[in-house]
Coordinates of C-alpha atoms in Angstrom, one line a residue:
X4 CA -46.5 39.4 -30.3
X5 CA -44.1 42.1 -31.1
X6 CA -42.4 43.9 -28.7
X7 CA -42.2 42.7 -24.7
X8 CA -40.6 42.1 -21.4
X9 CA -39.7 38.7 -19.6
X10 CA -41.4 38.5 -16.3
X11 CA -37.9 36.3 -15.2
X12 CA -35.4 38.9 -16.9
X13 CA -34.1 41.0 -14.1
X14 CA -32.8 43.5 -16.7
X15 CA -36.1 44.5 -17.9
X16 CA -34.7 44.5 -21.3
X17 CA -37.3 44.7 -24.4
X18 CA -37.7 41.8 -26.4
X19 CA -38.7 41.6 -30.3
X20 CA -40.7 38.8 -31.6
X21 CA -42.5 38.8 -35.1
X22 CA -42.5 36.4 -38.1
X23 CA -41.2 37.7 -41.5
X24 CA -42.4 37.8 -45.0
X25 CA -40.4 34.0 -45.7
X26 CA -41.8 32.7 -42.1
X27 CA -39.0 32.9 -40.5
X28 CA -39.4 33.5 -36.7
X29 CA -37.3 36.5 -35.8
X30 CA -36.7 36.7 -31.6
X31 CA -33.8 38.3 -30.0
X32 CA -33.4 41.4 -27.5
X33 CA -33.8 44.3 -28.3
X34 CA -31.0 45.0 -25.2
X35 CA -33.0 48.5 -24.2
X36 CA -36.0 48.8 -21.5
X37 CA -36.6 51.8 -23.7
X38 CA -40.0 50.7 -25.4
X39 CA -39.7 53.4 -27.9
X40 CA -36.0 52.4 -29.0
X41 CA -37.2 48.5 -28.5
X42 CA -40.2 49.4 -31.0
X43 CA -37.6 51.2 -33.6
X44 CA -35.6 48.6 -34.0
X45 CA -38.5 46.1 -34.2
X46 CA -39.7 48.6 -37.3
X47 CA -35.9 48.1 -38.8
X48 CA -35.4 44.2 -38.5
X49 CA -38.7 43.6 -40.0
X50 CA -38.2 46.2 -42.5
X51 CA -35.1 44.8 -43.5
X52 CA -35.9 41.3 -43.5
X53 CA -39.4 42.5 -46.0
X54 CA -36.6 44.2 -48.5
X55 CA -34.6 40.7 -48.1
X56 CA -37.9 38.6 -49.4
X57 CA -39.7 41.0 -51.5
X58 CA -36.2 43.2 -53.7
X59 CA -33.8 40.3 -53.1
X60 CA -31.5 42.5 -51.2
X61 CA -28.5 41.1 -49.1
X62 CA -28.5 43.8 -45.9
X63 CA -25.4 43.9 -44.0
X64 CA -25.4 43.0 -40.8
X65 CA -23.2 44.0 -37.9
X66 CA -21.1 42.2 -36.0
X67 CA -23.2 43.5 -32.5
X68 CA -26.4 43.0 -34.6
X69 CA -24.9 38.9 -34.9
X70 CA -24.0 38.9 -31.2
X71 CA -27.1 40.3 -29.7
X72 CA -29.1 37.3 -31.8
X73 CA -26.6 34.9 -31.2
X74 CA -26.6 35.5 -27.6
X75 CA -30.4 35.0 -27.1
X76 CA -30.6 32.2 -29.0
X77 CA -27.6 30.4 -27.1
X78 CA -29.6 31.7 -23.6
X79 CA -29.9 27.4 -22.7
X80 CA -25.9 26.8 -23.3
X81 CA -24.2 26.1 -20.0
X82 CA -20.4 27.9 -20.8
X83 CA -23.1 30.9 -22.0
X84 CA -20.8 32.8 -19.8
X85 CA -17.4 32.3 -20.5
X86 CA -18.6 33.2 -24.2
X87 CA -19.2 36.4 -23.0
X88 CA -16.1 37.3 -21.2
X89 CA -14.5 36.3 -24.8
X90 CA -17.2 38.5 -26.1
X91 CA -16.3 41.5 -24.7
X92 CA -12.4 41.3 -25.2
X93 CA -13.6 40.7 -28.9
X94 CA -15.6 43.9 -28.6
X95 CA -13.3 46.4 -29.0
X96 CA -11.7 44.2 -32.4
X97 CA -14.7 43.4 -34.4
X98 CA -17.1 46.4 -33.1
X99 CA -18.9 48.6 -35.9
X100 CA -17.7 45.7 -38.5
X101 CA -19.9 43.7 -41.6
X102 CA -20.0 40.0 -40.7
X103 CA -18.7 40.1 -44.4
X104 CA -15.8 42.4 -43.1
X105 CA -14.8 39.7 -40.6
X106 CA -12.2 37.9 -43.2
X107 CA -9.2 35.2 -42.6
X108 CA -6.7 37.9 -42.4
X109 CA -8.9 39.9 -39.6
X110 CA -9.1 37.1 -37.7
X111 CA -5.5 36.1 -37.8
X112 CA -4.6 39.7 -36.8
X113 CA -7.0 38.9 -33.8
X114 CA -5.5 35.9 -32.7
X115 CA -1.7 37.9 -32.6
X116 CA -3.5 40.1 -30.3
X117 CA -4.5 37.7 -28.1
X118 CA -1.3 36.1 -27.7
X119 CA 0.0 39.4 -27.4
X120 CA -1.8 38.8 -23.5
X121 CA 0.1 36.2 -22.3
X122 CA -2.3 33.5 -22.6
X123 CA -2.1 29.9 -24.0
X124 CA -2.4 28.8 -27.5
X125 CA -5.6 26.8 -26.1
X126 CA -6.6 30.1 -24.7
X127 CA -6.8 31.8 -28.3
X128 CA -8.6 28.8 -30.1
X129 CA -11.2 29.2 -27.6
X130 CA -11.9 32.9 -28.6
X131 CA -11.6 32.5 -32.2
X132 CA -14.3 29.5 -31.5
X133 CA -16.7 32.0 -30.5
X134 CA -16.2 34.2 -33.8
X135 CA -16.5 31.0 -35.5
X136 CA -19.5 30.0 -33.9
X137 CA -21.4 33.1 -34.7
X138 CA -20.3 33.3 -38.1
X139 CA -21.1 29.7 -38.9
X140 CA -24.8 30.3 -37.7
X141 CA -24.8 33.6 -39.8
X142 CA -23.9 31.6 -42.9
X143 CA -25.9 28.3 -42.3
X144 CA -29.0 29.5 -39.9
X145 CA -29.4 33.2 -40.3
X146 CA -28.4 33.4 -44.6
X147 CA -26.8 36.8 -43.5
X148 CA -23.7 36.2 -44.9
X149 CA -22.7 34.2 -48.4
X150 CA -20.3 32.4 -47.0
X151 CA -17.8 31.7 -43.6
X152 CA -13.6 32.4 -43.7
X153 CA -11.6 29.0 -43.1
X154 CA -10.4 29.5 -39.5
X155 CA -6.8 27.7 -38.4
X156 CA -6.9 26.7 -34.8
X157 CA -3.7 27.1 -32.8
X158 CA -1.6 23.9 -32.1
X159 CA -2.3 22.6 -28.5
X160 CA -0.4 19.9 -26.9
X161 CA -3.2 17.3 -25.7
X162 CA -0.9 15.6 -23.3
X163 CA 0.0 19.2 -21.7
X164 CA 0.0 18.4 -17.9
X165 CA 1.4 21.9 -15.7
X166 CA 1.4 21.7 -12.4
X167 CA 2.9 23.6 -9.5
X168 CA 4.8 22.9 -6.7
X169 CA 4.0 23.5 -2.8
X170 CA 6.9 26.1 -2.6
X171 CA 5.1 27.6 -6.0
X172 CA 1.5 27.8 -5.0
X173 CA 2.8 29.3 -1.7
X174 CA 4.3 32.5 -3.3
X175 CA 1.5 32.3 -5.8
X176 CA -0.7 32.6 -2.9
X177 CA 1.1 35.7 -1.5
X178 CA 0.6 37.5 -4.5
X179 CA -3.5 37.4 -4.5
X180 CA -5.7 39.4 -2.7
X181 CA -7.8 37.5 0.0
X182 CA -10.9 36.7 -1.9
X183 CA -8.8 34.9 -5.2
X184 CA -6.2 33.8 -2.8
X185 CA -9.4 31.9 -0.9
X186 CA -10.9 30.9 -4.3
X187 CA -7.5 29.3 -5.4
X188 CA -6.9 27.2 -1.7
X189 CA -10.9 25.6 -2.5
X190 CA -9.5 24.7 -5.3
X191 CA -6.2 23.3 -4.7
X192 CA -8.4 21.1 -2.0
X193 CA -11.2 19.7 -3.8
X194 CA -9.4 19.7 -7.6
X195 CA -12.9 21.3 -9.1
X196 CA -13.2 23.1 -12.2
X197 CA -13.1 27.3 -12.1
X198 CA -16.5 27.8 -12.9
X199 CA -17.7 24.6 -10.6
X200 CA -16.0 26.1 -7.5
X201 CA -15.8 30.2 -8.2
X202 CA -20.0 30.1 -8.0
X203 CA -20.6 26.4 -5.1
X204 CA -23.5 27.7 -3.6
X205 CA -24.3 26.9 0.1
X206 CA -27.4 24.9 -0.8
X207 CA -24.3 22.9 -2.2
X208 CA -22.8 22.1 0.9
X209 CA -22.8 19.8 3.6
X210 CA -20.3 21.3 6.9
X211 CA -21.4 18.5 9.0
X212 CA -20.7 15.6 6.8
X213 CA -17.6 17.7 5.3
X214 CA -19.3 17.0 1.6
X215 CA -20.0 19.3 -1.4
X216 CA -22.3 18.0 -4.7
X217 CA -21.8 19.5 -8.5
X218 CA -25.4 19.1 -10.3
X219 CA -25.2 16.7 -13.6
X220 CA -26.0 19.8 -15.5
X221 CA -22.6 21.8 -14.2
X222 CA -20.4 19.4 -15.3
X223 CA -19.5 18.0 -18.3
X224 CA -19.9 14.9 -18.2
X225 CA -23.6 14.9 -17.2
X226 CA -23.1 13.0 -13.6
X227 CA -24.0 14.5 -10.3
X228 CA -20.6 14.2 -8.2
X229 CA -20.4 14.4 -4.5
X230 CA -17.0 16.2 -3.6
X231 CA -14.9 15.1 0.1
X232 CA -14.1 18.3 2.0
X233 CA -10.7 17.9 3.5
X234 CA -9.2 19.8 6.1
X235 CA -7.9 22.4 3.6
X236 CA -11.0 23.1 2.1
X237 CA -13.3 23.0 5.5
X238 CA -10.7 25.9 6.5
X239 CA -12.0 28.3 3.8
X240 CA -15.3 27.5 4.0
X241 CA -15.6 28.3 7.6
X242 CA -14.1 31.5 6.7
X243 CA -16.8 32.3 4.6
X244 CA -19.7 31.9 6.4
X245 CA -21.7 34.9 7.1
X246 CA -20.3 36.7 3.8
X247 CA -23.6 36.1 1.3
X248 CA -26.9 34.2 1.7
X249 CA -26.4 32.3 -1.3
X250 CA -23.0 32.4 -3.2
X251 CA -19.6 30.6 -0.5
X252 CA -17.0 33.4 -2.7
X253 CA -17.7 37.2 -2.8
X254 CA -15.5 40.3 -3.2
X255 CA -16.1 43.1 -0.8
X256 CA -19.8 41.8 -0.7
X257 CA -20.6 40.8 -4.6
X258 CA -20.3 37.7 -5.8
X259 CA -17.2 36.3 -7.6
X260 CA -18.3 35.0 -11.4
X261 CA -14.6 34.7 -12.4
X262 CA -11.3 33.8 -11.3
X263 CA -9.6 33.7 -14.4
X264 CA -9.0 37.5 -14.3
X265 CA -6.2 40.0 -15.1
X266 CA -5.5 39.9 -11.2
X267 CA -4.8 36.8 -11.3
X268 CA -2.6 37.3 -14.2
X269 CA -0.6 40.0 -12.5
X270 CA 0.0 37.8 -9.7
X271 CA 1.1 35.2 -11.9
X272 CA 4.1 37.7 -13.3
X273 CA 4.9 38.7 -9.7
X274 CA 5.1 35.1 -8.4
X275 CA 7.5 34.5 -11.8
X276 CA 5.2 31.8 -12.7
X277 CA 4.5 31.4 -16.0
X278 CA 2.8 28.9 -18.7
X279 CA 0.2 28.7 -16.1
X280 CA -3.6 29.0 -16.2
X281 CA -6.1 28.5 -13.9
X282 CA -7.2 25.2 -14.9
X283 CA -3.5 24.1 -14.2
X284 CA -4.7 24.3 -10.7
X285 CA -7.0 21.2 -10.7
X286 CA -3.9 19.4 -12.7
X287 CA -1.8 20.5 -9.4
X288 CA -4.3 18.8 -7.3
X289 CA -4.2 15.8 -9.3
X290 CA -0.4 15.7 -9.5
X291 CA -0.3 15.8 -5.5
X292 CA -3.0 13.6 -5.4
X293 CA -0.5 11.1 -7.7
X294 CA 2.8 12.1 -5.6
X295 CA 1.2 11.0 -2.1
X296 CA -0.3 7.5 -3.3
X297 CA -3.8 8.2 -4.3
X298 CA -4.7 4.9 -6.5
X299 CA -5.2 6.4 -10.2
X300 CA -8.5 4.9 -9.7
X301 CA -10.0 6.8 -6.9
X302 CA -8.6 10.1 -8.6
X303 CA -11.0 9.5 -11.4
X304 CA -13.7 8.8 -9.2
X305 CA -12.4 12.2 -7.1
X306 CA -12.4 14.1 -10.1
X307 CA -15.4 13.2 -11.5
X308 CA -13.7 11.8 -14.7
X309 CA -15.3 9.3 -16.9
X310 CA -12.3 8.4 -19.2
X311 CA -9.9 6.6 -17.6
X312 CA -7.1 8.1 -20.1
X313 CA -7.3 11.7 -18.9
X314 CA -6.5 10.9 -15.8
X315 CA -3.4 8.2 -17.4
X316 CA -1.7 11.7 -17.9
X317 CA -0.7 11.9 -13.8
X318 CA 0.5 8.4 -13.3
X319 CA 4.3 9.1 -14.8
X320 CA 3.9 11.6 -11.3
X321 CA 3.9 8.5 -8.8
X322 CA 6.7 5.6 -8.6
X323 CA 5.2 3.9 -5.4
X324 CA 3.4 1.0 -7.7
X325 CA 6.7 0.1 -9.4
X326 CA 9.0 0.3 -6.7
X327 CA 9.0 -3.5 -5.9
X328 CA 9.6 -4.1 -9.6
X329 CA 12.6 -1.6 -9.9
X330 CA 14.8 -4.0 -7.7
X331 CA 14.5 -7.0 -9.8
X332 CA 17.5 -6.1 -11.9
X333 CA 19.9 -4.2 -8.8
X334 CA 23.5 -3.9 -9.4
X335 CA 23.5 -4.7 -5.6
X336 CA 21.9 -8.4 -5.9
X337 CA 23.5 -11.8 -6.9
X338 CA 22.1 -14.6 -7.8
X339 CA 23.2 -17.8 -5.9
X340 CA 21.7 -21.2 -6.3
X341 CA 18.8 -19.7 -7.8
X342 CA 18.5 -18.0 -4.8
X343 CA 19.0 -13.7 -5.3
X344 CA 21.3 -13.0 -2.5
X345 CA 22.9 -9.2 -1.2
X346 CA 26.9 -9.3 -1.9
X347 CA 29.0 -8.4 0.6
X348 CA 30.3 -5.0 0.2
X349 CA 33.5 -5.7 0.3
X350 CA 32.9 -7.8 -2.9
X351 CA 31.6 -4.7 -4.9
X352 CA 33.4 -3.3 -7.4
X353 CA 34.9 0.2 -6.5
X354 CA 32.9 2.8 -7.7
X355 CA 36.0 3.8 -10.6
X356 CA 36.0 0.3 -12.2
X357 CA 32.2 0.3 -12.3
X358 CA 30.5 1.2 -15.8

């Protein structure tokens, strides 16, 4: 098999397939439904990979040359997506470069550049994981490169917990257009993850028994969860219906893939909110969740957390369970025969001699 099409790939993109002179399988796209340019390159990769086995040359490959591999072969990896969208921004940094070109101090100019946008320190570390990622599989998979720069990740605070409140999410809300501003209220009801509720599907959802279900294989920790749909969320559902066949969010008829956009940015400045990202919006549900006296437990199960410790981050938010406890020590209390007893108020101390 050489060159050919996917019955299942709606792009109709050519596909190469041979084995070279050292046995290695070499399969990627050839990302063209031009057979003629999909047959050219064929020629050159398995050119290139004879002159590798049989002169002992190193070629030099491209950056777009490791991405377009890298890419196919990481076709089964459920975040495929969101390494894409870092992808692209990456595209304009890194395009027309030698893998061996991509060095420590490129890569630290990249990651200025990034913050440069606004975003979180967590933010950069997961672009730079993509570079990283591709350059590790060059190096240890691939032999296209000799060797892999040492890559720094950004500090992140672990225990970082942002959360808005109802007067915030309000004007944050009056900043987005309609479809986002839907997108965010789903959200801010049923706590899921972006990815989890930009792209529910109906098949997904239950209007009569107010119930949504994640698969095990959209969530991270492998388990099927079945999601309550409050009044909040019911709201923008039944706004929705009628919009697509499939997909519950679209945008003037196509479907919504992300949420995390620079829209949502924008509206972020105008609503003078800031060290905020979308994923703060499930820590805002959570934090509500806390501040009206959901049990910790039942959060986690609401959630669909499986460590107990992430969701230990929201407790400091609720008092309720401590409450009782608080009094035991009251300025207000005296102790009488064993017996704690309220003191008249006229026996109080003024509030000037009191320490």
């Amino acid at each position: 098999m050489a060159i050919y099409k996917r019955k299942d790939d709606r792009s109709e993109c050519y596909y190469i397939d041979f084995i070279a002179a050292n046995g290695r399988r070499i399969r990627q796209s050839a990302r063209t439904n031009d057979k003629k340019q999909a047959q050219e390159l064929h020629d050159k990769l398995k050119a290139q990979a004879w002159r590798e086995v049989n002169l002992c040359e190193k070629i030099s490959h491209t950056w777009e040359e490791a991405v377009t591999r890298w890419i196919t072969e990481q076709s089964h990896k459920k975040s495929l997506q969101g390494d894409i969208y870092n992808l692209r921004w990456l595209h304009s940094h890194l395009h027309g470069m030698a893998l061996n070109e991509i060095t420590k101090s490129v890569i630290d100019g990249i990651k200025q550049k990034k913050l440069a946008t606004g975003v979180s320190n967590a933010t950069v570390n997961r672009t730079i994981s993509v570079i990283s990622g591709i350059l590790n599989r060059a190096f240890k998979e691939w032999e296209w490169i000799d060797k892999t720069p040492h890559i720094r990740p950004l500090h992140e605070s672990k225990n970082r917990v942002r959360w808005l409140t109802r007067a915030e999410a309000d004007k944050l809300l009056d900043e987005l257009p309609d479809y986002l501003a839907e997108i965010m209220r789903f959200t801010l009801a049923t706590g899921l993850r972006e990815q989890n509720a930009v792209r529910i599907e109906w098949s997904q959802i239950d209007l009569h028994q107010r119930q949504a279900w994640i698969n095990a294989d959209q969530l991270k920790t492998k388990k099927a969860i079945a999601v309550p749909l409050n009044d909040d969320a019911m709201a923008v559902l039944s706004r929705q219906i009628g919009k697509h066949e499939s997909r519950v969010f679209t945008r003037e008829g196509f479907v919504v893939n992300h949420s995390n956009t620079r829209v949502w940015r924008n509206a972020l400045t105008r609503a003078n909110i800031s060290d905020f990202r979308w994923h703060d919006l499930r820590h805002t549900w959570a934090s509500w969740h806390v501040q009206n006296g959901t049990p910790i437990h039942a959060l986690q199960e609401l959630g669909g957390w499986s460590d107990g410790e992430m969701v230990k981050r929201y407790a400091h938010l609720s008092h309720q369970h401590l409450a009782s406890y608080a009094d035991n020590i009251s300025t207000s209390k005296s102790t009488v025969g064993g017996v704690v007893a309220h003191q008249p108020k006229s026996e109080m101390l003024p509030m000037a001699l009191r320490a």
